GROMACS .gro file of C-alpha atoms in nm:
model
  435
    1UNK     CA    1  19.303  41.426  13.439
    2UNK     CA    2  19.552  41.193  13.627
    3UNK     CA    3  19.802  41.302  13.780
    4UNK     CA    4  20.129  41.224  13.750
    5UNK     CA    5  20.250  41.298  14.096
    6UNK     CA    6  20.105  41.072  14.416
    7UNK     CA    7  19.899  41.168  14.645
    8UNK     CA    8  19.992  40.947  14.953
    9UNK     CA    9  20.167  40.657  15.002
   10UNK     CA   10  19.944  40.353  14.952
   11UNK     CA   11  20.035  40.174  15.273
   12UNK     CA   12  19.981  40.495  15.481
   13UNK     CA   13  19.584  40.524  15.263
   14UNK     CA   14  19.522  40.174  15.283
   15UNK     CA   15  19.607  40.163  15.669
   16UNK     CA   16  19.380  40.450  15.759
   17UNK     CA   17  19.095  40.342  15.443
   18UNK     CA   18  19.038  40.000  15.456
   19UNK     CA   19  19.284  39.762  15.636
   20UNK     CA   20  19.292  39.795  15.963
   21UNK     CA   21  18.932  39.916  16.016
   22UNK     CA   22  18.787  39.662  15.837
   23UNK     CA   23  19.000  39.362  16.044
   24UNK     CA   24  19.029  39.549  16.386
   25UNK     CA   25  18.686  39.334  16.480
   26UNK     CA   26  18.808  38.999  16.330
   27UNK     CA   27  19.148  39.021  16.511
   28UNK     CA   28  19.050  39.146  16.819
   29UNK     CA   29  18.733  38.855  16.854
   30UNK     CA   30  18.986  38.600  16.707
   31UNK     CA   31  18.775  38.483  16.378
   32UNK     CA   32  19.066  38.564  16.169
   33UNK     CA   33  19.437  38.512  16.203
   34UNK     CA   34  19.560  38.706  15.874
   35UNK     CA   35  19.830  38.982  15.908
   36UNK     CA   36  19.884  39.228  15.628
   37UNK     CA   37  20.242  39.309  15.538
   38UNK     CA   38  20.260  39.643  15.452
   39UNK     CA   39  20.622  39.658  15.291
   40UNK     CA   40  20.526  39.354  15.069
   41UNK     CA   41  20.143  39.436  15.010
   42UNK     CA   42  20.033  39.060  15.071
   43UNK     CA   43  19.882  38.897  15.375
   44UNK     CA   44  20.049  38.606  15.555
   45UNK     CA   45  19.944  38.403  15.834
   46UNK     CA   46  20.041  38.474  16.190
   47UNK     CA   47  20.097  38.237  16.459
   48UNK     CA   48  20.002  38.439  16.750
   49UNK     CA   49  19.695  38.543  16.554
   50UNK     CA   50  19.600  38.186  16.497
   51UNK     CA   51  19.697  38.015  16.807
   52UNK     CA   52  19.451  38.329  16.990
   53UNK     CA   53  19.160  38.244  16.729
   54UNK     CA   54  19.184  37.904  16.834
   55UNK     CA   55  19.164  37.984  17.190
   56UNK     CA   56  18.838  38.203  17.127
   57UNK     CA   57  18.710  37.971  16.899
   58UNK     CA   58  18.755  37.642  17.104
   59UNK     CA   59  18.653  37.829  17.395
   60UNK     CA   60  18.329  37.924  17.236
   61UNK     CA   61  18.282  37.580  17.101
   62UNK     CA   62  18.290  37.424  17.447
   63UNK     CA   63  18.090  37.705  17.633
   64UNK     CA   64  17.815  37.757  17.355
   65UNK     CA   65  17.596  37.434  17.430
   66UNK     CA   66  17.582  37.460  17.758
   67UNK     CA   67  17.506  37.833  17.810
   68UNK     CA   68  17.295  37.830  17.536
   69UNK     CA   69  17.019  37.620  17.690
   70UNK     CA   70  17.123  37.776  18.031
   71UNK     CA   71  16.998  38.109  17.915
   72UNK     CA   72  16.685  37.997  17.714
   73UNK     CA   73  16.567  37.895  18.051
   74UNK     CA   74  16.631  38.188  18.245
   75UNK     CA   75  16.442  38.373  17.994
   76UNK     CA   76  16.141  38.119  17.928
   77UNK     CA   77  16.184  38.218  18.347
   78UNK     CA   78  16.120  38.537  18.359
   79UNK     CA   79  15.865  38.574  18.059
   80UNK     CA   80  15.471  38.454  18.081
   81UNK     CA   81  15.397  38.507  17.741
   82UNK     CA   82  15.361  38.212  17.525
   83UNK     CA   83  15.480  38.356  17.237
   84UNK     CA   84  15.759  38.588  17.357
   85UNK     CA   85  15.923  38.243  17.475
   86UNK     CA   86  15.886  38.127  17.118
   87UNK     CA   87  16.055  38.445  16.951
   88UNK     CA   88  16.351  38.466  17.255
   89UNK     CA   89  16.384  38.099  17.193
   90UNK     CA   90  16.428  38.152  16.793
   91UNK     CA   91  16.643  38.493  16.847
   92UNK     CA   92  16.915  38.317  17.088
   93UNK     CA   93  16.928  37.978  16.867
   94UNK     CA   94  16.965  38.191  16.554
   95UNK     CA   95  17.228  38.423  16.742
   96UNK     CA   96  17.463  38.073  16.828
   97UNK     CA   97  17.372  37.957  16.450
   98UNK     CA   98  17.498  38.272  16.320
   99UNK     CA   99  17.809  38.272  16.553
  100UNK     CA  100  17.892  37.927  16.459
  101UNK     CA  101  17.886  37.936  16.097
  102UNK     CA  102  18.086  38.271  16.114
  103UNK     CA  103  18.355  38.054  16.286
  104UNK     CA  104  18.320  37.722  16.071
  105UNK     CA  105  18.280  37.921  15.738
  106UNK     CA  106  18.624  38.114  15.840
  107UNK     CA  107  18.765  37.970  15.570
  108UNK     CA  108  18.582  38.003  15.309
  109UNK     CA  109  18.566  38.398  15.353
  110UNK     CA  110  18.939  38.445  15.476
  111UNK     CA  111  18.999  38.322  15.157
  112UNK     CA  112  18.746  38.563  14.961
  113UNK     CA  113  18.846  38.850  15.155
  114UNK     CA  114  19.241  38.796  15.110
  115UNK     CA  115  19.174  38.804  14.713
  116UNK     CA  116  18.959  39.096  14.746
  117UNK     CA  117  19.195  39.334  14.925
  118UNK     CA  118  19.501  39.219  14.723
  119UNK     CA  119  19.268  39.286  14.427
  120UNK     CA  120  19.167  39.659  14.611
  121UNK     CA  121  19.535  39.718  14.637
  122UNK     CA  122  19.626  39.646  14.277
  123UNK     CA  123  19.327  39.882  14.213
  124UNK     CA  124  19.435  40.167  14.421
  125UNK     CA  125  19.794  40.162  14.243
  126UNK     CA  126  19.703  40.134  13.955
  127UNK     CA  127  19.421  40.425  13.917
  128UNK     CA  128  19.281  40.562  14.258
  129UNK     CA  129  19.627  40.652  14.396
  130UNK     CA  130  19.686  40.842  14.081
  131UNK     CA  131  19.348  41.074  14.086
  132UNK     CA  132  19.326  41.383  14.274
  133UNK     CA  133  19.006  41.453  14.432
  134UNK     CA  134  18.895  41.696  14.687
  135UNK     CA  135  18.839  41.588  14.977
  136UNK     CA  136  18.500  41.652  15.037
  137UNK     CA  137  18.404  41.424  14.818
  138UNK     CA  138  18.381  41.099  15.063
  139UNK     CA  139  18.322  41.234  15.356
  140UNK     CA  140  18.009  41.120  15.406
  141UNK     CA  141  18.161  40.787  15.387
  142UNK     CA  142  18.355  40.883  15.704
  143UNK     CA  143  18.062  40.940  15.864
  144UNK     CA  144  17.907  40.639  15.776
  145UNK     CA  145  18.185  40.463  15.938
  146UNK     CA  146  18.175  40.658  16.246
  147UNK     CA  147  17.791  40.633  16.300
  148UNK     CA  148  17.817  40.231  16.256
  149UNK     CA  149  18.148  40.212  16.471
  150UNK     CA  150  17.948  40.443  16.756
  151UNK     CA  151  17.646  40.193  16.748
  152UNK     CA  152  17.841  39.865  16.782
  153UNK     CA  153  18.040  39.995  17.110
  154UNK     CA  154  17.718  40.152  17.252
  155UNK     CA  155  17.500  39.828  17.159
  156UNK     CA  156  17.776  39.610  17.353
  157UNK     CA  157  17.815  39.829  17.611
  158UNK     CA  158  17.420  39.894  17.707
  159UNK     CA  159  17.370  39.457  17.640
  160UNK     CA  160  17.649  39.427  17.916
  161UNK     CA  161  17.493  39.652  18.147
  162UNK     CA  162  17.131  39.516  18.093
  163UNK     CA  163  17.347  39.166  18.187
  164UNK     CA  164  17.540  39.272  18.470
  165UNK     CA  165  17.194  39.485  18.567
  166UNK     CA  166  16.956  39.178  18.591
  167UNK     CA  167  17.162  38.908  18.608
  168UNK     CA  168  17.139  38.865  18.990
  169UNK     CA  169  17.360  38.616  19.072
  170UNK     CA  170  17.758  38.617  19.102
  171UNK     CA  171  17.863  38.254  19.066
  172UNK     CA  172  18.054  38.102  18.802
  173UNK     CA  173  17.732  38.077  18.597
  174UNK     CA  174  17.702  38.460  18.551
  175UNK     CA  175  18.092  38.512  18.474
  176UNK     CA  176  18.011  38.289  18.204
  177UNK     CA  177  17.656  38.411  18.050
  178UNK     CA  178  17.881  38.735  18.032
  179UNK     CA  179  18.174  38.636  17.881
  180UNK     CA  180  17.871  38.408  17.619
  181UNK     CA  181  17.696  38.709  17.565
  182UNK     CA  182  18.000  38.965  17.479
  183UNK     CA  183  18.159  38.672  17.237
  184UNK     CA  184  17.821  38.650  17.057
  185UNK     CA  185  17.835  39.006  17.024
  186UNK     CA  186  18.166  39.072  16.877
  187UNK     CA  187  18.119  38.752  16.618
  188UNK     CA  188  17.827  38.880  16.515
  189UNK     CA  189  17.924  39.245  16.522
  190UNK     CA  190  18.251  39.149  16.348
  191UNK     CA  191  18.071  38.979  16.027
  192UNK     CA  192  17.876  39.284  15.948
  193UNK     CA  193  18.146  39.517  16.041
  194UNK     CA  194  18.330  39.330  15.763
  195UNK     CA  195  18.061  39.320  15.530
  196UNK     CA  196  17.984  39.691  15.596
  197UNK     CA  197  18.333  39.796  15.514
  198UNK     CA  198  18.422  39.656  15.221
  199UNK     CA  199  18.080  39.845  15.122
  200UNK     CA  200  18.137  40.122  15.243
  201UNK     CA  201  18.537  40.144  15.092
  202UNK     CA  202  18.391  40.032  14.678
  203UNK     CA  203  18.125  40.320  14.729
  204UNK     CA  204  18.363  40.564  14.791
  205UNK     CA  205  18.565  40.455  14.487
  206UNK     CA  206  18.231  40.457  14.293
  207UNK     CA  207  18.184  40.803  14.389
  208UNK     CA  208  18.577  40.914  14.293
  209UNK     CA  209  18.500  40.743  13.963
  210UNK     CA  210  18.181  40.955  13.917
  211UNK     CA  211  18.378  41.287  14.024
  212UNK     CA  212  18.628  41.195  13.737
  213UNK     CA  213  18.363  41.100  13.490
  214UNK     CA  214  18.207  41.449  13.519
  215UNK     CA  215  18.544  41.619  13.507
  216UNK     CA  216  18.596  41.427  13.181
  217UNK     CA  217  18.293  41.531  12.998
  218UNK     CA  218  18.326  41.881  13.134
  219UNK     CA  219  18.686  41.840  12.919
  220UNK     CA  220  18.524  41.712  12.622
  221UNK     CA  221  18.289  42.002  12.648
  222UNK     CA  222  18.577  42.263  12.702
  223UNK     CA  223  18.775  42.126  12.435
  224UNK     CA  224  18.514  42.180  12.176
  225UNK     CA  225  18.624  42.543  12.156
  226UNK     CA  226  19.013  42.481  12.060
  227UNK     CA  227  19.108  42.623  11.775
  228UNK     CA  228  19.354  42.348  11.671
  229UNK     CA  229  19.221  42.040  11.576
  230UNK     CA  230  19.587  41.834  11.647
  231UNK     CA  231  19.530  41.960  12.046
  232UNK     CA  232  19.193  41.814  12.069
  233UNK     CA  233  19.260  41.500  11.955
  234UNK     CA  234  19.598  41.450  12.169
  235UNK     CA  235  19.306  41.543  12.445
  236UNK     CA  236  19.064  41.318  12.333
  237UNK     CA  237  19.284  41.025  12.269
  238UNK     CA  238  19.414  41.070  12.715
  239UNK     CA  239  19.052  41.099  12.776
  240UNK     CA  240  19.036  40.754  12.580
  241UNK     CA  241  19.262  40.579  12.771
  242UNK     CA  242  19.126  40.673  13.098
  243UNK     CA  243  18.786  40.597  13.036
  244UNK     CA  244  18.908  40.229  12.906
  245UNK     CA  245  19.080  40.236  13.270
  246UNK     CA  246  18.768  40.358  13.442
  247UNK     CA  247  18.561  40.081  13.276
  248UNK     CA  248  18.848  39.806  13.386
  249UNK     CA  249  18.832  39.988  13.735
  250UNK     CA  250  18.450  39.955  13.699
  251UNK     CA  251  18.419  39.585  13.615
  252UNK     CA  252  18.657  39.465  13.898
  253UNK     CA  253  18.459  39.638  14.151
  254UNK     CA  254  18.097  39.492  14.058
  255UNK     CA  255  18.302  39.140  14.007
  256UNK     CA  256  18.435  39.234  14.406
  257UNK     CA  257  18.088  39.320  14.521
  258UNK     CA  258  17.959  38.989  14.383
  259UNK     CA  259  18.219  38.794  14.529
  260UNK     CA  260  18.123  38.971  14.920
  261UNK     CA  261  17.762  38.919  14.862
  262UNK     CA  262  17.895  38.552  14.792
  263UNK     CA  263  18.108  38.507  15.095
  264UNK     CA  264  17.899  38.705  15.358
  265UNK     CA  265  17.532  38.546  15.225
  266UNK     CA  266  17.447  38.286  15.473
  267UNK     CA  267  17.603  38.524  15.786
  268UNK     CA  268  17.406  38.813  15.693
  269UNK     CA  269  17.100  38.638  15.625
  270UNK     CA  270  17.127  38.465  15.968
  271UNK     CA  271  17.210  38.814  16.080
  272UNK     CA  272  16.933  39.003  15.945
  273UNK     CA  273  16.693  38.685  16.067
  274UNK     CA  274  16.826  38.769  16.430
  275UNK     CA  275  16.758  39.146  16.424
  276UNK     CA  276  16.371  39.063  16.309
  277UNK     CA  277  16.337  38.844  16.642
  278UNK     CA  278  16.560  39.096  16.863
  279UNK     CA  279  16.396  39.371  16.738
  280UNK     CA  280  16.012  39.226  16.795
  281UNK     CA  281  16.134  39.142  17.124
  282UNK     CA  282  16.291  39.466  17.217
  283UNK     CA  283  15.992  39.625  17.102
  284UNK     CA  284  15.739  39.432  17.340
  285UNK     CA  285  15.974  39.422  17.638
  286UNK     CA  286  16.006  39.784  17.599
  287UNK     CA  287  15.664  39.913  17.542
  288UNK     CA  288  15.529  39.638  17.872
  289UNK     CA  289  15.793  39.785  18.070
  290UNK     CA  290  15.700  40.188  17.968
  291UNK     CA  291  15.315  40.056  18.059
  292UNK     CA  292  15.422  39.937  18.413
  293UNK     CA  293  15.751  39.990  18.514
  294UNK     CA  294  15.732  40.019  18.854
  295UNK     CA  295  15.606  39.608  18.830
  296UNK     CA  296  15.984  39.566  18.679
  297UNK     CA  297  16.122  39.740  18.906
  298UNK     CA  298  16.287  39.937  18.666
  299UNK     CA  299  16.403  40.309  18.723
  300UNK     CA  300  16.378  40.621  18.510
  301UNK     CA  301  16.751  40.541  18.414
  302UNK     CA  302  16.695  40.169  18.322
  303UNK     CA  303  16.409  40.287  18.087
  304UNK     CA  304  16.632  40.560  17.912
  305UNK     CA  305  16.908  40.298  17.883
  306UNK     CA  306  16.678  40.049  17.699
  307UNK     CA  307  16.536  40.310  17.485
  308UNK     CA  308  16.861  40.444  17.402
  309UNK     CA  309  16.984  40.069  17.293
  310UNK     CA  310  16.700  39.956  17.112
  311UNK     CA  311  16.729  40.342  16.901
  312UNK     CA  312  17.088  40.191  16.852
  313UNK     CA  313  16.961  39.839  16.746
  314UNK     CA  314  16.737  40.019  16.475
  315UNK     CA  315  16.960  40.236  16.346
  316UNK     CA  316  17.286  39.950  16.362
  317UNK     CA  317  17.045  39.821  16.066
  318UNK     CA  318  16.941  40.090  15.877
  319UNK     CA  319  17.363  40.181  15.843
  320UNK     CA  320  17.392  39.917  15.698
  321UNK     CA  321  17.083  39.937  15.414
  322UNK     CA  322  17.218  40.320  15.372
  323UNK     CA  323  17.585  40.199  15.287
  324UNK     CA  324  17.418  39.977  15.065
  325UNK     CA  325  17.131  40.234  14.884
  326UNK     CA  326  17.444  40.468  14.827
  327UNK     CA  327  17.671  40.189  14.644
  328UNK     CA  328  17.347  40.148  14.454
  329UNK     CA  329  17.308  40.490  14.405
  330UNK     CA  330  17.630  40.618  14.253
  331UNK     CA  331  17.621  40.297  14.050
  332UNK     CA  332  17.307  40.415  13.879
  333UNK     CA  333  17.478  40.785  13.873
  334UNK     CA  334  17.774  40.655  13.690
  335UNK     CA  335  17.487  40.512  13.391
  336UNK     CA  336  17.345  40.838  13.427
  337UNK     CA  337  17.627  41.046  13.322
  338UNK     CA  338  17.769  40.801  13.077
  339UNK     CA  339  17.446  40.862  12.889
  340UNK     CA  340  17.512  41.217  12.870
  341UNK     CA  341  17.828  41.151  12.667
  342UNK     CA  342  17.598  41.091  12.367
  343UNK     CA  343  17.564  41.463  12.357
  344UNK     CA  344  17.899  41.479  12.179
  345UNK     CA  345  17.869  41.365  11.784
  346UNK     CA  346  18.181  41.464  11.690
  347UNK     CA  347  18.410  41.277  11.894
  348UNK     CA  348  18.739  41.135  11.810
  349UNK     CA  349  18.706  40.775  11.709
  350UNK     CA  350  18.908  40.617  12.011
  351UNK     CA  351  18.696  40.816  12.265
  352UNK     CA  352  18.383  40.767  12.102
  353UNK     CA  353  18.445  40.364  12.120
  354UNK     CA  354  18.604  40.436  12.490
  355UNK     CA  355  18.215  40.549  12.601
  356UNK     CA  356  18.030  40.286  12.386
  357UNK     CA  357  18.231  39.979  12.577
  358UNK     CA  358  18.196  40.189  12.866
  359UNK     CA  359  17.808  40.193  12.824
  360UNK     CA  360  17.806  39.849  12.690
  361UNK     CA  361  17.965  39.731  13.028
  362UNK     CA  362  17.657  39.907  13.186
  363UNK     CA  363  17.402  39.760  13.014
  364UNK     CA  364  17.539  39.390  13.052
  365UNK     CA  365  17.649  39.446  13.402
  366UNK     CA  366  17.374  39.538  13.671
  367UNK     CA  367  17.491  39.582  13.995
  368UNK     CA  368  17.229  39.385  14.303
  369UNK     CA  369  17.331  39.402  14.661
  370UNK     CA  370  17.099  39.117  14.781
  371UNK     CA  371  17.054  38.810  14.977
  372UNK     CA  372  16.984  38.466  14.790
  373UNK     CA  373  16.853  38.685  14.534
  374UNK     CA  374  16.522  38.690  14.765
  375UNK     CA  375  16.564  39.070  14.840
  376UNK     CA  376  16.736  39.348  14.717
  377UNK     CA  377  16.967  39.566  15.059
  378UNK     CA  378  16.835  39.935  15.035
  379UNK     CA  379  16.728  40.198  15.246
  380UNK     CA  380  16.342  40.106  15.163
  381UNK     CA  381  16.434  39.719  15.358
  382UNK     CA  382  16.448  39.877  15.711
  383UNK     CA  383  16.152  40.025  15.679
  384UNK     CA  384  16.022  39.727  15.572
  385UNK     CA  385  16.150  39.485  15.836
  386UNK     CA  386  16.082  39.752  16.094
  387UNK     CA  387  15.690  39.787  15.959
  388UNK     CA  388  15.692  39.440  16.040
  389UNK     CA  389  15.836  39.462  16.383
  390UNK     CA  390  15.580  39.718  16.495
  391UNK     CA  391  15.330  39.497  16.397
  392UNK     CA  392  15.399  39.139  16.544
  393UNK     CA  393  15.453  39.400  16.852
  394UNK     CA  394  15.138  39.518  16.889
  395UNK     CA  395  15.025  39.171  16.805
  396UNK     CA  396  15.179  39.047  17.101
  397UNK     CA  397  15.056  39.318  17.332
  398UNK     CA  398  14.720  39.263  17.216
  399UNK     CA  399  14.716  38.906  17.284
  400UNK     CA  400  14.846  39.045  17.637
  401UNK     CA  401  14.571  39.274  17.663
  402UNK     CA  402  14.271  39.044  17.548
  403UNK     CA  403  14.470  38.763  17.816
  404UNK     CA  404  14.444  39.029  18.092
  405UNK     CA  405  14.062  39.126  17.989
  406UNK     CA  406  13.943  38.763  17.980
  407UNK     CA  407  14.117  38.691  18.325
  408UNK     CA  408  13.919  38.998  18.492
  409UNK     CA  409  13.653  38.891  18.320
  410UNK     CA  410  13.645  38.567  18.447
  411UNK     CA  411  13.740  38.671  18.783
  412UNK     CA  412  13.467  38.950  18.818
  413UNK     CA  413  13.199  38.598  18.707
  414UNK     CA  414  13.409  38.371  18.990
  415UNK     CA  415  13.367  38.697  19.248
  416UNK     CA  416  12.982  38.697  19.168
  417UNK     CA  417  12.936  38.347  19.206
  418UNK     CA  418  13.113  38.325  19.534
  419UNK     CA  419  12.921  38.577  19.629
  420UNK     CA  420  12.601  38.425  19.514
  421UNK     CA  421  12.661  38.137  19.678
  422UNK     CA  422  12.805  38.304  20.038
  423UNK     CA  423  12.522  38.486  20.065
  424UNK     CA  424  12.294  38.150  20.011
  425UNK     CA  425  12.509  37.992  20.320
  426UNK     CA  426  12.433  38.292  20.493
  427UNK     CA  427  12.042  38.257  20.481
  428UNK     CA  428  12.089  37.874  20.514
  429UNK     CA  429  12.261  37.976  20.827
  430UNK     CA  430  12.006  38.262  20.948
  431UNK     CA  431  11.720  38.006  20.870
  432UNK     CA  432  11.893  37.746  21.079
  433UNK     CA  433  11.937  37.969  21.367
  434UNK     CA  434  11.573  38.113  21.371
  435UNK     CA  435  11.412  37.777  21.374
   0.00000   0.00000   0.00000
């Protein structure tokens, strides 16, 4: 049942929930300059905010071009391979793409994402701040959060080192490639922090809505046995009511999830475009280097670093198709315990059209977490994209391989034909003496 008395207060929830995690990357990178009010409940524009996301912005702007080009060169530099220049060249264009449209398209999702917390908030007072729940239930939404906050700080951190490691130089152009390099990760960090959040905050409401949807037809179930018929159907009629709130609830959180798939579309496609190239390129650099690191000069700590990042890399993505296979999931486990309702023949005729709009709203509404509607965001898509990875990986290294086969090849026929034709100067030379 709900309960009458509240649990917290719903600036202290929303400030700890959603709020503040969810912008902490946006305001501290500068590609937002909104400021929730916590006494009103509304968001407002700050000055400070926005005269500091110009700054980043413009200063991004005006560094991007040049540095962009500056470090496609020092990486076409230091690689041999045809095709590895190719797939850097496509991974650090598609990076600045990415970054740019996050900051041009500002708008548009400052916009979205103002209407979908105010919406969130209206939702939490009107329903989830009213529902007691144990604890337990969402705490593996916690750690979701904390496993994707831990992989963005130790991705940025290892990228820096592996800049401030190999970038040899100390002029003005390598204060620059790292102050390029840390604003391209935060942008890009920041959209999918964003994206990941509001995720990860409507499955945890999905799951509180499940929890309450068993506890209701474990009521129906108990109430069966009352002896008066006047008690059950003051029971049924509550349970009425809140399932006719639970199906509102329901439908303004698969109407929010469409609208984030709608706002964040083009980033995260650009974003899941660059891990395919970073990833293929990690993977090669990585496995060349384990063949023959002392030709790197790498040590045994530089390898365990680059191990450890790329492990991070993999698993920054696969966060974020687990936060969306469980939205997924406990939107299929709502269905699935909604159809158990029809267990119950005898129900009171408000609560027994309370579960048939309820299931109607199923039925009509399906719930897709995907891009363009090209591909659906689950668990199963990492191990896709990753299966493909390997692959154009060991494609590379083969081409490698059958490069460095055909050059000894050809250099063991150049030796034998030097040879050949030493030793024929030789005897010309021995016959010339003799005679």
């Amino acid at each position: 049942m709900v309960s009458g008395t509240r649990r917290k207060p719903i600036s202290s929830k929303l400030r700890h929930s959603f709020v503040l995690q969810t912008y902490y990357f946006a305001i501290l990178i500068g590609i937002t300059s909104l400021h929730f009010d916590f006494k009103t409940k509304k968001f407002c524009n700050s000055k400070y905010l926005y005269l500091y996301a110009a700054i980043v912005n413009l200063t991004f702007i005006f560094v991007a071009p040049t540095m962009q080009w500056h470090i496609i060169d020092d990486v076409r530099f230091y690689v041999d391979n045809l095709q590895m220049k190719l797939i850097n060249s496509i991974n650090l264009n598609l990076r600045c793409v990415a970054a740019i449209m996050t900051l041009v398209l500002r708008w548009k999702r400052e916009c979205h994402v103002r209407k979908i917390v105010e919406r969130l908030i209206v939702l939490e007072e009107e329903y989830f701040d009213r529902v007691t729940y144990p604890p337990q239930l969402i705490q593996r939404f916690d750690r979701l959060f904390f496993l994707k906050y831990a992989s963005v700080w130790l991705q940025s951190l290892s990228i820096m080192y592996i800049v401030y490691r190999y970038v040899a130089s100390t002029s003005g152009w390598w204060y620059l490639t790292f102050f390029y390099v840390i604003i391209i990760l935060n942008i890009l960090h920041g959209v999918v922090m964003h994206y990941y959040m509001c995720l990860l905050y409507i499955g945890s409401r999905f799951y509180i809505i499940n929890y309450r949807l068993e506890e209701i037809y474990m009521t129906i179930a108990r109430i069966k046995s009352w002896k008066s018929q006047r008690s059950q159907q003051q029971m049924q009629k509550a349970l009425a009511a809140e399932l006719d709130c639970i199906t509102y609830i329901h439908c303004n959180l698969m109407n929010i999830v469409s609208e984030l798939n709608d706002s964040y579309m083009l980033q995260i496609l650009t974003v899941l475009m660059t891990h395919i190239f970073n990833n293929t390129a990690m993977g090669y650099y990585g496995l060349m280097m384990c063949i023959d690191f002392l030709k790197f000069n790498l040590s045994y700590y530089d390898l365990i670093i680059g191990g450890f990042s790329y492990c991070c890399l993999v698993l920054d993505l696969y966060l974020v198709d687990i936060n969306c296979n469980t939205v997924q999931t406990s939107y299929n486990t709502t269905g699935s315990i909604v159809k158990q309702f029809t267990e119950f023949h005898n129900m009171e005729e408000s609560l027994r059209k309370s579960c048939e709009l309820l299931s109607l709203h199923l039925v009509q509404r399906k719930l897709f977490i995907n891009i363009c509607g090209m591909f659906n965001l689950n668990k199963h898509t990492s191990f896709v994209m990753f299966g493909f990875t390997i692959r154009q990986v060991l494609i590379l290294v083969q081409n490698d391989v059958a490069i460095s086969i055909r050059y000894l090849r050809d250099s063991r026929s150049v030796g034998q034909i030097l040879q050949t034709e030493f030793s024929k100067a030789f005897n010309t030379i021995n016959v010339g003496k003799e005679e």
